[in-house]
Amino acid sequence: MLKGRAKGHGTRTATTTNDTSLEDPSNMKEIKNFINGEYVTNASGKTYENRNPVDNALIGMVYEAGKPEVDAAVAAAKAALKGPWGKLSVVERCNLLDEVVNEINRRFDDFLQAEIADTGKPAHLASHIDIPRGAANFKIFTDTIKNVSTESFEMRTPDGKTARSYGVRTPRGVIAIICPWNLPLLLMTWKAGPALACGNTVVVKPSEDTPRTAALLGEVMNKVGIPKGVYNVVNGFGANSAGAFLTAHPDVDALTFTGETRTGEVIMKAAANGSRPVSLEMGGKNAAIVFADCDFDKAIEGTLRSVFLNCGQVCLGTERVYVERPIFDKFVAALKAGAEGMKIGVPDDPAANFGPLVSKKHQEKVLSYYKVAVEEGATVITGGGVPDMPGELAEGCWVQPTIWTGLPETARVIKEEIFGPCCHIAPFDAEDEVLEKANDNKYGLACAIWTQDVSRAHRVAQKMEVGISWVNSWFLRDLRTPFGGSKQSGIGREGGVHSLEFYTDLKNVCIKL
Ligand code: NAD
Ligand code: 6OD
């Protein structure tokens, strides 16, 4: 148990409170739902534990939203569409949302500490990626919606007169946002940002493992004057809990999800009731392809990032590396040296670049794959277990950065998503051969290609069956570009104008002149 952290847990009676101040977000011992501008508990009295992955200490209790709370959140979101929010002009709405950005930045450290408490990730990682992107996700879409026009056409009518048609974008209504735990604020605002910029209202269901930043954002919404009911948060799990109640709710007009493919399939079925639009960002088993003509040092540096950033918990991360045979041994040795040079440590250790996994459950899953790899006959180049951690940190969710070679393409650790800090490296001899291997997977999210041959870069990037191909880079994001997965990695694209396609209803008005 960490000093100063919550000790108690159990059940409570339902209450509503106007106290919206979460004084110390990293040390918040009770994490409530945020409904209609207020922090509320629940009618059932059910709570669940919030643990810090660094040492698995109990740091808070979360009030699980049951059906009554989900109903209240959706009702608040529906009512807010007809209130002051629905009457704002686009520019007024965007100005308010730009204030959300300013307030997140003003409370940057609160968001940082909240994210770190939930995820255990290095502070410099969260302060360079999670929190700035969490804020930027509002700004990019207020800029987009203010600047994108709709089409307009004139036509000759049979009586010799004319008619003009033009497009109008209107909000879809109440949007359900279901989020994962790996980049909690970033991936939530990636959907809440465009949804709100387009004039919708939202009900967010954060991951059960990472509820803090979504809760804290409620304070920001109240502070800047976002009307009540526009932004709501319900906490809980999937089946028979807040996730399922929310996705089944008939007053939810569209559903947007990030998480595992099998969960996405369940959500897609829920969306079929009422024929509601759905956007799914799902799992991946991403390949890196390293040609012998690459800039070797840059390929190593980039692959170390794509395999190990965020302890391998990035959906775009590399778990399969294919290296052209002339540089295979040199590449394996350099990646091993890089992996062994990673500094495992607690979030506020400025030298640490490798934190724990998010939970004990996820640690068990990743370690089970480490075992499977050995059973399947892998050569363990480095890692494969749990690092020795001192004192109370030994209870945390740590695993070693891990590299394997020597497995056939049919091996489970080459086919299945692990979502941990690990990769298999295999040699290849020809472009066609590596394309076939890299594409031989049910997922199709992203890839990284390392080569200095421009023609080959274009050729291979376009033949990869993925939503995003990076050449000589990885996770380099221009937020105006389409983001999403092919095959079983996703349905739909978000980002820039593509988000407007999902978060608005595009109507045509035709006027006979
Ligand atoms: P998950 O699918 O287990 O959970 C995601 C969310 O869905 C959670 O909030 C969970 O409570 C909820 N949920 C679960 N069952 C549900 C149900 N029946 N109805 C409604 N909601 C339900 O995923 P996770 O473990 O949180 O995240 C890791 C996964 O997310 C990985 O597969 C990763 O690749 C994927 N991911 C994809 C992207 C992307 O952009 N494609 C981004 C990040 C993570
Ligand atoms: O950068 C993004 O917009 C995005 N959605 C990243 C997803 C990362 C997955 O873990």
Coordinates of C-alpha atoms and ligand atoms in Angstrom, one line a residue:
M1 CA 0.0 0.0 0.0
L2 CA 1.5 3.4 -1.0
K3 CA 1.6 6.1 1.6
G4 CA -1.3 8.6 1.4
R5 CA -3.3 6.4 -0.9
A6 CA -6.9 5.2 -0.3
K7 CA -7.3 2.2 2.0
G8 CA -11.0 1.7 2.4
H9 CA -13.4 0.1 0.0
G10 CA -16.9 -1.4 0.0
T11 CA -20.3 -0.3 -0.9
R12 CA -22.0 3.1 -0.3
T13 CA -25.6 4.4 -0.5
A14 CA -26.5 6.4 -3.6
T15 CA -25.8 10.1 -3.4
T16 CA -25.6 13.1 -5.7
T17 CA -23.2 15.8 -4.9
N18 CA -22.6 19.3 -6.2
D19 CA -19.0 19.1 -5.0
T20 CA -17.3 18.9 -8.4
S21 CA -13.8 19.6 -7.0
L22 CA -11.5 16.6 -7.4
E23 CA -8.8 18.4 -5.3
D24 CA -6.0 16.0 -6.0
P25 CA -6.8 13.9 -9.1
S26 CA -4.0 11.4 -8.6
N27 CA -5.1 10.8 -5.0
M28 CA -8.8 10.8 -5.7
K29 CA -10.1 8.0 -3.5
E30 CA -13.7 7.9 -4.7
I31 CA -14.2 8.1 -8.5
K32 CA -17.7 9.0 -9.3
N33 CA -19.8 9.2 -12.4
F34 CA -20.3 12.6 -14.1
I35 CA -23.9 13.1 -15.1
N36 CA -25.7 16.3 -16.1
G37 CA -22.8 18.4 -14.7
E38 CA -22.6 16.7 -11.3
Y39 CA -20.5 14.0 -9.7
V40 CA -22.8 11.2 -8.6
T41 CA -22.4 7.8 -7.0
N42 CA -25.0 5.1 -7.8
A43 CA -28.2 3.5 -6.7
S44 CA -26.7 0.0 -6.3
G45 CA -23.9 0.9 -3.9
K46 CA -21.6 -1.1 -6.1
T47 CA -17.9 -0.1 -6.2
Y48 CA -14.8 -1.6 -7.7
E49 CA -11.1 -1.2 -7.1
N50 CA -8.8 1.2 -8.8
R51 CA -5.2 0.1 -8.5
N52 CA -1.8 1.6 -9.3
P53 CA 0.1 -0.7 -11.7
V54 CA 3.5 0.4 -10.3
D55 CA 3.0 -1.6 -7.1
N56 CA -0.6 -2.8 -7.4
A57 CA -1.6 -0.7 -4.4
L58 CA -5.3 0.1 -4.0
I59 CA -5.6 3.8 -4.7
G60 CA -9.3 4.4 -5.1
M61 CA -12.8 3.0 -5.4
V62 CA -15.0 3.6 -8.5
Y63 CA -18.7 3.9 -8.4
E64 CA -20.1 1.5 -11.0
A65 CA -22.9 3.0 -13.1
G66 CA -25.9 0.6 -13.3
K67 CA -28.8 0.9 -15.6
P68 CA -30.4 3.9 -13.6
E69 CA -27.2 5.9 -14.0
V70 CA -26.7 5.1 -17.7
D71 CA -30.4 6.0 -18.3
A72 CA -29.8 9.3 -16.4
A73 CA -26.7 10.1 -18.4
V74 CA -28.3 9.4 -21.8
A75 CA -31.4 11.4 -20.7
A76 CA -29.2 14.3 -19.7
A77 CA -27.3 14.1 -23.0
K78 CA -30.5 14.0 -25.0
A79 CA -32.0 16.9 -23.1
A80 CA -28.8 19.0 -23.6
L81 CA -29.2 18.8 -27.4
K82 CA -32.3 20.9 -27.1
G83 CA -30.9 23.3 -24.5
P84 CA -28.4 26.1 -24.8
W85 CA -25.8 23.8 -26.4
G86 CA -28.0 23.2 -29.4
K87 CA -28.6 26.9 -29.9
L88 CA -24.9 27.9 -30.1
S89 CA -23.5 28.9 -33.5
V90 CA -20.6 26.8 -34.7
V91 CA -18.1 29.5 -33.8
E92 CA -19.6 30.0 -30.3
R93 CA -19.5 26.2 -29.7
C94 CA -15.9 26.1 -31.0
N95 CA -14.8 29.0 -28.8
L96 CA -16.2 27.2 -25.7
L97 CA -14.3 24.0 -26.7
D98 CA -11.1 26.0 -27.2
E99 CA -11.5 27.1 -23.6
V100 CA -11.6 23.4 -22.7
V101 CA -8.1 23.1 -24.3
N102 CA -6.9 26.1 -22.4
E103 CA -8.2 24.7 -19.1
I104 CA -6.7 21.2 -19.7
N105 CA -3.4 23.0 -20.4
R106 CA -3.8 25.1 -17.2
R107 CA -4.4 21.9 -15.2
F108 CA -1.8 20.0 -17.1
D109 CA -0.1 18.6 -14.0
D110 CA -3.4 17.4 -12.6
F111 CA -4.2 15.5 -15.8
L112 CA -0.6 14.1 -15.8
Q113 CA -0.8 12.9 -12.2
A114 CA -4.2 11.3 -12.8
E115 CA -3.0 9.5 -15.9
I116 CA 0.1 8.3 -14.2
A117 CA -1.8 7.0 -11.2
D118 CA -4.0 4.9 -13.4
T119 CA -1.4 3.6 -15.9
G120 CA 2.0 3.8 -14.2
K121 CA 3.6 5.2 -17.4
P122 CA 6.7 7.4 -17.4
A123 CA 5.8 11.0 -16.6
H124 CA 7.8 12.3 -19.5
L125 CA 5.9 10.0 -21.9
A126 CA 2.5 11.1 -20.6
S127 CA 3.6 14.7 -20.6
H128 CA 4.8 14.5 -24.2
I129 CA 2.1 12.3 -25.7
D130 CA -1.0 11.6 -23.6
I131 CA -1.9 15.0 -22.1
P132 CA -0.9 17.4 -25.0
R133 CA -2.7 15.1 -27.5
G134 CA -5.6 14.9 -25.1
A135 CA -6.0 18.7 -25.4
A136 CA -5.0 19.0 -29.1
N137 CA -7.9 16.6 -30.0
F138 CA -10.4 19.4 -29.3
K139 CA -8.5 22.1 -31.2
I140 CA -8.0 20.1 -34.4
F141 CA -11.7 19.5 -34.7
T142 CA -12.8 23.0 -33.8
D143 CA -10.5 24.2 -36.6
T144 CA -11.8 21.6 -39.0
I145 CA -15.5 22.2 -38.4
K146 CA -15.1 26.0 -38.8
N147 CA -13.2 25.7 -42.0
V148 CA -14.7 22.8 -44.0
S149 CA -17.5 23.8 -46.4
T150 CA -20.1 21.6 -47.9
E151 CA -20.9 21.1 -51.5
S152 CA -23.3 23.2 -53.6
F153 CA -24.7 22.4 -57.1
E154 CA -26.9 24.2 -59.6
M155 CA -29.1 22.2 -62.0
R156 CA -31.5 23.1 -64.9
T157 CA -35.0 21.9 -64.2
P158 CA -37.4 20.5 -66.9
D159 CA -39.4 23.8 -67.0
G160 CA -36.3 25.7 -67.9
K161 CA -35.7 27.2 -64.5
T162 CA -33.0 26.2 -62.0
A163 CA -32.6 24.5 -58.7
R164 CA -29.8 24.7 -56.2
S165 CA -28.8 21.9 -53.9
Y166 CA -26.5 22.3 -50.9
G167 CA -25.2 20.2 -48.1
V168 CA -25.8 20.9 -44.4
R169 CA -24.1 19.1 -41.6
T170 CA -26.2 18.5 -38.4
P171 CA -25.2 16.7 -35.2
R172 CA -26.2 13.1 -35.0
G173 CA -27.4 13.4 -31.4
V174 CA -26.2 11.5 -28.4
I175 CA -22.9 9.7 -29.0
A176 CA -21.7 6.8 -26.9
I177 CA -17.9 6.7 -26.6
I178 CA -16.4 3.4 -25.3
C179 CA -12.7 3.6 -24.5
P180 CA -9.7 1.4 -23.7
W181 CA -7.0 1.9 -21.1
N182 CA -3.7 2.3 -23.0
L183 CA -3.9 6.1 -23.8
P184 CA -6.9 7.0 -21.7
L185 CA -7.3 10.7 -22.2
L186 CA -5.9 10.8 -25.7
L187 CA -8.2 8.1 -27.0
M188 CA -11.2 9.4 -25.3
T189 CA -10.8 13.0 -26.5
W190 CA -9.9 11.7 -30.0
K191 CA -13.7 10.9 -30.1
A192 CA -15.2 13.4 -27.7
G193 CA -13.3 16.3 -29.4
P194 CA -14.9 15.9 -32.8
A195 CA -18.2 14.7 -31.4
L196 CA -18.6 17.9 -29.4
A197 CA -17.2 20.2 -32.1
C198 CA -19.9 18.8 -34.4
G199 CA -22.6 19.8 -31.9
N200 CA -23.4 16.3 -30.4
T201 CA -23.6 15.4 -26.8
V202 CA -21.6 12.5 -25.4
V203 CA -21.8 9.7 -22.8
V204 CA -18.3 8.4 -22.2
K205 CA -17.5 4.9 -20.8
P206 CA -13.8 4.9 -19.8
S207 CA -12.0 1.6 -19.3
E208 CA -12.6 0.1 -15.9
D209 CA -8.8 0.3 -15.4
T210 CA -8.4 4.0 -16.1
P211 CA -11.3 6.1 -14.9
R212 CA -9.4 9.2 -13.6
T213 CA -8.8 11.6 -16.5
A214 CA -12.4 11.2 -17.9
A215 CA -13.7 12.1 -14.5
L216 CA -11.4 15.1 -14.2
L217 CA -12.5 16.4 -17.6
G218 CA -15.9 16.9 -16.0
E219 CA -14.5 19.6 -13.8
V220 CA -13.0 21.3 -16.8
M221 CA -16.3 21.2 -18.7
N222 CA -18.1 22.9 -15.7
K223 CA -15.3 25.4 -15.2
V224 CA -15.5 26.7 -18.8
G225 CA -19.3 26.7 -18.9
I226 CA -20.1 23.8 -21.2
P227 CA -23.8 23.3 -20.5
K228 CA -24.9 20.5 -18.2
G229 CA -25.5 17.2 -19.9
V230 CA -23.2 17.8 -22.9
Y231 CA -20.4 15.7 -21.4
N232 CA -21.3 12.7 -19.2
V233 CA -19.2 9.9 -17.9
V234 CA -20.4 6.5 -16.7
N235 CA -18.0 4.1 -15.1
G236 CA -18.1 0.3 -15.2
F237 CA -17.3 -2.8 -17.1
G238 CA -18.6 -4.3 -20.4
A239 CA -21.1 -7.1 -20.2
N240 CA -24.0 -6.7 -17.7
S241 CA -22.5 -3.3 -16.7
A242 CA -22.2 0.3 -17.9
G243 CA -20.8 -0.7 -21.3
A244 CA -23.6 -3.0 -22.3
F245 CA -26.3 -0.7 -20.8
L246 CA -24.9 2.2 -22.8
T247 CA -24.5 0.5 -26.1
A248 CA -28.0 -1.0 -25.9
H249 CA -29.7 2.3 -25.0
P250 CA -32.2 3.2 -27.7
D251 CA -31.6 7.0 -27.2
V252 CA -28.0 6.6 -28.2
D253 CA -27.8 7.8 -31.8
A254 CA -24.3 6.6 -32.7
L255 CA -21.5 4.5 -31.1
T256 CA -17.8 4.9 -31.3
F257 CA -15.4 2.4 -29.9
T258 CA -11.7 1.7 -29.4
G259 CA -10.6 -1.6 -28.0
E260 CA -10.3 -5.3 -28.8
T261 CA -11.8 -6.7 -32.0
R262 CA -14.0 -9.3 -30.2
T263 CA -15.5 -6.4 -28.1
G264 CA -16.0 -4.4 -31.2
E265 CA -18.0 -7.2 -32.7
V266 CA -20.3 -7.3 -29.7
I267 CA -20.7 -3.5 -29.9
M268 CA -21.5 -3.7 -33.6
K269 CA -24.3 -6.2 -32.8
A270 CA -25.7 -3.7 -30.3
A271 CA -25.5 -0.9 -32.9
A272 CA -27.6 -3.0 -35.3
N273 CA -30.6 -2.6 -33.0
G274 CA -32.0 0.7 -34.3
S275 CA -29.6 0.7 -37.3
R276 CA -27.2 3.0 -35.6
P277 CA -23.9 4.1 -37.1
V278 CA -20.8 2.6 -35.5
S279 CA -17.1 3.5 -35.7
L280 CA -14.7 0.8 -34.6
E281 CA -11.0 1.2 -33.9
M282 CA -9.8 -2.3 -32.9
G283 CA -6.8 -4.7 -32.5
G284 CA -3.7 -5.0 -34.5
K285 CA -0.7 -7.3 -35.1
N286 CA 1.5 -4.8 -36.9
A287 CA 4.5 -5.6 -38.9
A288 CA 7.8 -3.6 -39.4
I289 CA 9.6 -4.4 -42.7
V290 CA 13.3 -3.5 -42.6
F291 CA 15.1 -3.5 -46.0
A292 CA 18.9 -3.8 -46.1
D293 CA 19.2 -0.4 -47.7
C294 CA 17.6 1.3 -44.7
D295 CA 19.3 3.9 -42.5
F296 CA 20.3 1.3 -40.0
D297 CA 20.5 3.5 -36.9
K298 CA 17.2 5.2 -37.6
A299 CA 15.5 1.8 -38.2
I300 CA 16.8 0.5 -34.9
E301 CA 15.7 3.7 -33.1
G302 CA 12.3 3.6 -34.7
T303 CA 11.7 -0.1 -34.1
L304 CA 12.7 0.3 -30.4
R305 CA 10.0 2.9 -30.2
S306 CA 7.4 1.0 -32.1
V307 CA 7.9 -2.2 -30.1
F308 CA 8.5 -0.8 -26.6
L309 CA 6.8 2.6 -26.3
N310 CA 4.2 2.7 -23.5
C311 CA 5.4 -0.8 -22.5
G312 CA 4.2 -2.1 -25.9
Q313 CA 0.6 -1.0 -25.2
V314 CA 0.0 1.0 -28.4
C315 CA -2.4 -0.4 -30.9
L316 CA -0.1 0.7 -33.7
G317 CA 2.9 -0.9 -32.1
T318 CA 5.1 -3.5 -33.9
E319 CA 4.9 -7.1 -32.8
R320 CA 6.3 -8.7 -36.0
V321 CA 9.6 -7.5 -37.4
Y322 CA 10.8 -8.8 -40.8
V323 CA 14.5 -8.0 -41.6
E324 CA 16.2 -8.5 -45.0
R325 CA 18.7 -11.3 -44.6
P326 CA 22.0 -9.4 -45.2
I327 CA 21.4 -7.2 -42.1
F328 CA 19.4 -9.7 -40.0
D329 CA 22.1 -10.7 -37.4
K330 CA 23.3 -7.1 -37.0
F331 CA 19.7 -5.9 -36.6
V332 CA 18.9 -8.6 -34.0
A333 CA 22.1 -7.7 -32.0
A334 CA 21.3 -4.0 -32.1
L335 CA 17.7 -4.4 -31.1
K336 CA 18.7 -6.7 -28.2
A337 CA 21.2 -4.0 -27.0
G338 CA 18.5 -1.4 -27.3
A339 CA 16.0 -3.5 -25.4
E340 CA 18.5 -4.3 -22.7
G341 CA 19.4 -0.6 -22.4
M342 CA 15.8 0.4 -21.6
K343 CA 15.5 1.8 -18.1
I344 CA 12.6 0.2 -16.2
G345 CA 11.3 2.5 -13.5
V346 CA 8.6 4.4 -11.7
P347 CA 6.8 7.3 -13.5
D348 CA 8.7 10.1 -11.8
D349 CA 12.1 8.7 -12.5
P350 CA 13.4 11.0 -15.2
A351 CA 15.7 8.3 -16.6
A352 CA 13.0 5.7 -16.9
N353 CA 11.6 5.0 -20.3
F354 CA 9.8 1.8 -19.5
G355 CA 6.9 1.5 -17.1
P356 CA 4.7 -1.4 -15.9
L357 CA 1.8 -2.9 -17.9
V358 CA -1.6 -1.5 -16.9
S359 CA -2.9 -4.3 -14.6
K360 CA -2.2 -7.7 -13.0
K361 CA -4.8 -9.2 -15.5
H362 CA -2.9 -7.8 -18.5
Q363 CA 0.5 -8.9 -16.9
E364 CA -0.9 -12.4 -16.7
K365 CA -2.0 -12.3 -20.3
V366 CA 1.4 -11.0 -21.6
L367 CA 3.4 -13.5 -19.5
S368 CA 1.2 -16.4 -20.8
Y369 CA 2.3 -15.4 -24.3
Y370 CA 6.0 -15.3 -23.1
K371 CA 5.4 -18.9 -22.0
V372 CA 3.7 -19.9 -25.3
A373 CA 6.6 -18.5 -27.3
V374 CA 9.0 -20.8 -25.5
E375 CA 6.7 -23.8 -25.8
E376 CA 6.4 -23.1 -29.5
G377 CA 10.2 -23.3 -29.8
A378 CA 11.3 -19.6 -29.9
T379 CA 14.9 -18.5 -29.3
V380 CA 14.6 -15.9 -26.5
I381 CA 17.0 -13.2 -27.6
T382 CA 16.3 -11.1 -24.5
G383 CA 13.7 -10.9 -21.7
G384 CA 10.8 -13.3 -21.4
G385 CA 10.0 -12.8 -17.8
V386 CA 9.5 -10.4 -14.9
P387 CA 12.2 -8.0 -13.9
D388 CA 13.5 -7.9 -10.3
M389 CA 12.0 -4.9 -8.7
P390 CA 12.8 -3.7 -5.3
G391 CA 10.5 -3.6 -2.3
E392 CA 6.8 -2.9 -2.9
L393 CA 7.4 -2.4 -6.6
A394 CA 7.8 -6.2 -6.8
E395 CA 4.0 -6.4 -6.5
G396 CA 3.6 -4.2 -9.6
C397 CA 2.6 -5.2 -13.2
W398 CA 6.2 -5.3 -14.6
V399 CA 7.4 -7.5 -17.5
Q400 CA 10.7 -7.5 -19.4
P401 CA 11.2 -6.1 -22.9
T402 CA 11.3 -9.3 -24.9
I403 CA 12.6 -10.4 -28.3
W404 CA 12.2 -13.8 -30.0
T405 CA 13.5 -15.3 -33.2
G406 CA 13.2 -18.7 -34.8
L407 CA 9.5 -19.3 -35.0
P408 CA 7.5 -20.4 -38.0
E409 CA 4.9 -17.9 -39.3
T410 CA 2.1 -20.1 -38.0
A411 CA 3.2 -19.6 -34.3
R412 CA 0.6 -18.0 -32.0
V413 CA 2.9 -15.2 -30.9
I414 CA 3.2 -14.2 -34.6
K415 CA -0.5 -14.5 -35.4
E416 CA -2.3 -13.2 -32.2
E417 CA -2.2 -9.7 -30.7
I418 CA -0.3 -9.7 -27.4
F419 CA -0.3 -5.9 -26.6
G420 CA 2.9 -6.1 -24.7
P421 CA 6.6 -5.1 -25.1
C422 CA 7.7 -7.9 -27.3
C423 CA 8.3 -8.8 -30.9
H424 CA 9.4 -11.7 -33.1
I425 CA 12.1 -11.0 -35.7
A426 CA 12.3 -13.1 -38.9
P427 CA 14.6 -12.8 -41.9
F428 CA 13.4 -12.4 -45.5
D429 CA 15.0 -12.5 -48.9
A430 CA 12.5 -10.9 -51.4
E431 CA 10.0 -8.1 -51.5
D432 CA 7.1 -10.3 -52.6
E433 CA 7.9 -12.8 -49.9
V434 CA 7.9 -10.3 -47.1
L435 CA 4.7 -8.7 -48.4
E436 CA 2.9 -12.0 -48.3
K437 CA 4.1 -12.7 -44.8
A438 CA 3.3 -9.3 -43.5
N439 CA -0.2 -9.3 -45.0
D440 CA -1.0 -12.9 -43.8
N441 CA -2.9 -11.8 -40.7
K442 CA -6.5 -11.1 -39.8
Y443 CA -5.6 -7.7 -38.5
G444 CA -4.7 -4.7 -40.7
L445 CA -4.0 -1.6 -38.6
A446 CA -0.6 -0.2 -39.3
C447 CA 2.9 -1.0 -40.5
A448 CA 6.4 0.6 -40.5
I449 CA 8.6 0.3 -43.6
W450 CA 12.3 1.1 -43.4
T451 CA 14.1 1.7 -46.7
Q452 CA 15.9 4.5 -48.6
D453 CA 14.5 3.3 -52.0
V454 CA 11.7 5.7 -52.7
S455 CA 10.0 3.6 -55.4
R456 CA 10.0 0.5 -53.1
A457 CA 8.7 2.6 -50.2
H458 CA 5.6 3.7 -52.3
R459 CA 5.2 0.2 -53.8
V460 CA 5.3 -1.7 -50.5
A461 CA 3.3 0.9 -48.5
Q462 CA 0.4 0.7 -51.0
K463 CA 0.4 -3.1 -51.1
M464 CA 0.2 -3.4 -47.3
E465 CA -3.3 -4.4 -46.2
V466 CA -3.4 -1.8 -43.4
G467 CA -5.1 1.5 -42.6
I468 CA -1.8 3.3 -42.0
S469 CA 1.7 2.7 -43.5
W470 CA 4.6 4.7 -42.1
V471 CA 7.8 4.9 -44.1
N472 CA 11.0 5.6 -42.1
S473 CA 8.9 6.7 -39.1
W474 CA 6.3 5.4 -36.8
F475 CA 3.3 7.0 -34.9
L476 CA 4.0 10.3 -36.7
R477 CA 0.5 11.7 -36.6
D478 CA -1.0 14.5 -38.7
L479 CA -4.5 14.8 -37.2
R480 CA -6.1 15.8 -40.5
T481 CA -5.3 12.4 -42.0
P482 CA -7.6 9.3 -42.0
F483 CA -7.0 7.1 -39.1
G484 CA -8.4 3.5 -38.7
G485 CA -7.8 -0.1 -39.5
S486 CA -8.4 -2.5 -42.4
K487 CA -9.6 -6.1 -42.1
Q488 CA -10.5 -7.0 -38.5
S489 CA -8.7 -3.9 -37.1
G490 CA -11.6 -1.5 -37.7
I491 CA -14.5 -0.1 -39.5
G492 CA -14.5 3.5 -40.6
R493 CA -12.0 6.3 -40.5
E494 CA -11.7 9.2 -38.1
G495 CA -9.4 12.2 -38.2
G496 CA -9.9 15.6 -40.0
V497 CA -12.9 15.7 -42.3
H498 CA -13.3 11.9 -41.9
S499 CA -14.5 12.5 -38.3
L500 CA -17.1 14.9 -39.6
E501 CA -18.5 12.1 -41.8
F502 CA -19.1 10.0 -38.7
Y503 CA -20.2 12.7 -36.2
T504 CA -22.6 14.6 -38.4
D505 CA -25.6 13.8 -40.5
L506 CA -25.0 15.3 -44.0
K507 CA -28.4 16.5 -45.4
N508 CA -29.1 17.8 -48.8
V509 CA -31.3 20.8 -49.3
C510 CA -32.7 21.3 -52.8
I511 CA -34.4 24.6 -53.7
K512 CA -36.3 25.2 -56.9
L513 CA -35.5 28.8 -57.9
Ligands
NAD1 P1 -11.5 -4.0 -24.5 O1 -12.1 -4.3 -25.8 O2 -11.3 -5.1 -23.5 O3 -12.2 -2.9 -23.7 C1 -12.5 -1.6 -24.4 C2 -13.7 -1.0 -23.7 O4 -14.8 -1.7 -24.1 C3 -13.6 -0.9 -22.2 O5 -14.2 0.3 -21.8 C4 -14.6 -2.1 -21.8 O6 -15.1 -1.9 -20.5 C5 -15.6 -2.0 -22.9 N1 -16.4 -3.2 -23.1 C6 -16.0 -4.5 -22.9 N2 -17.0 -5.3 -23.2 C7 -18.0 -4.6 -23.6 C8 -19.4 -4.8 -24.0 N3 -19.8 -6.1 -24.1 N4 -20.2 -3.8 -24.3 C9 -19.8 -2.5 -24.2 N5 -18.5 -2.2 -23.8 C10 -17.7 -3.2 -23.5 O7 -10.1 -3.4 -24.9 P2 -8.9 -2.9 -23.9 O8 -8.3 -4.2 -23.3 O9 -9.4 -1.9 -23.0 O10 -7.9 -2.3 -24.9 C11 -6.9 -3.0 -25.6 C12 -7.3 -3.2 -27.0 O11 -7.7 -2.0 -27.6 C13 -6.2 -3.9 -27.9 O12 -6.8 -4.9 -28.7 C14 -5.8 -2.7 -28.8 O13 -5.3 -3.1 -30.0 C15 -7.1 -2.0 -28.9 N6 -6.8 -0.6 -29.3 C16 -7.1 -0.2 -30.6 C17 -6.9 1.1 -31.0 C18 -7.1 1.6 -32.4 O14 -7.1 2.8 -32.6 N7 -7.4 0.7 -33.4 C19 -6.4 2.0 -30.1 C20 -6.1 1.6 -28.8 C21 -6.4 0.3 -28.4
6OD2 O1 -3.1 9.0 -32.7 C1 -4.3 8.7 -32.7 O2 -5.2 9.5 -33.1 C2 -4.7 7.4 -32.2 N1 -6.0 7.2 -32.3 C3 -3.8 6.6 -31.7 C4 -4.1 5.3 -31.2 C5 -3.2 4.6 -30.6 C6 -3.5 3.3 -30.1 O3 -3.0 2.8 -29.1

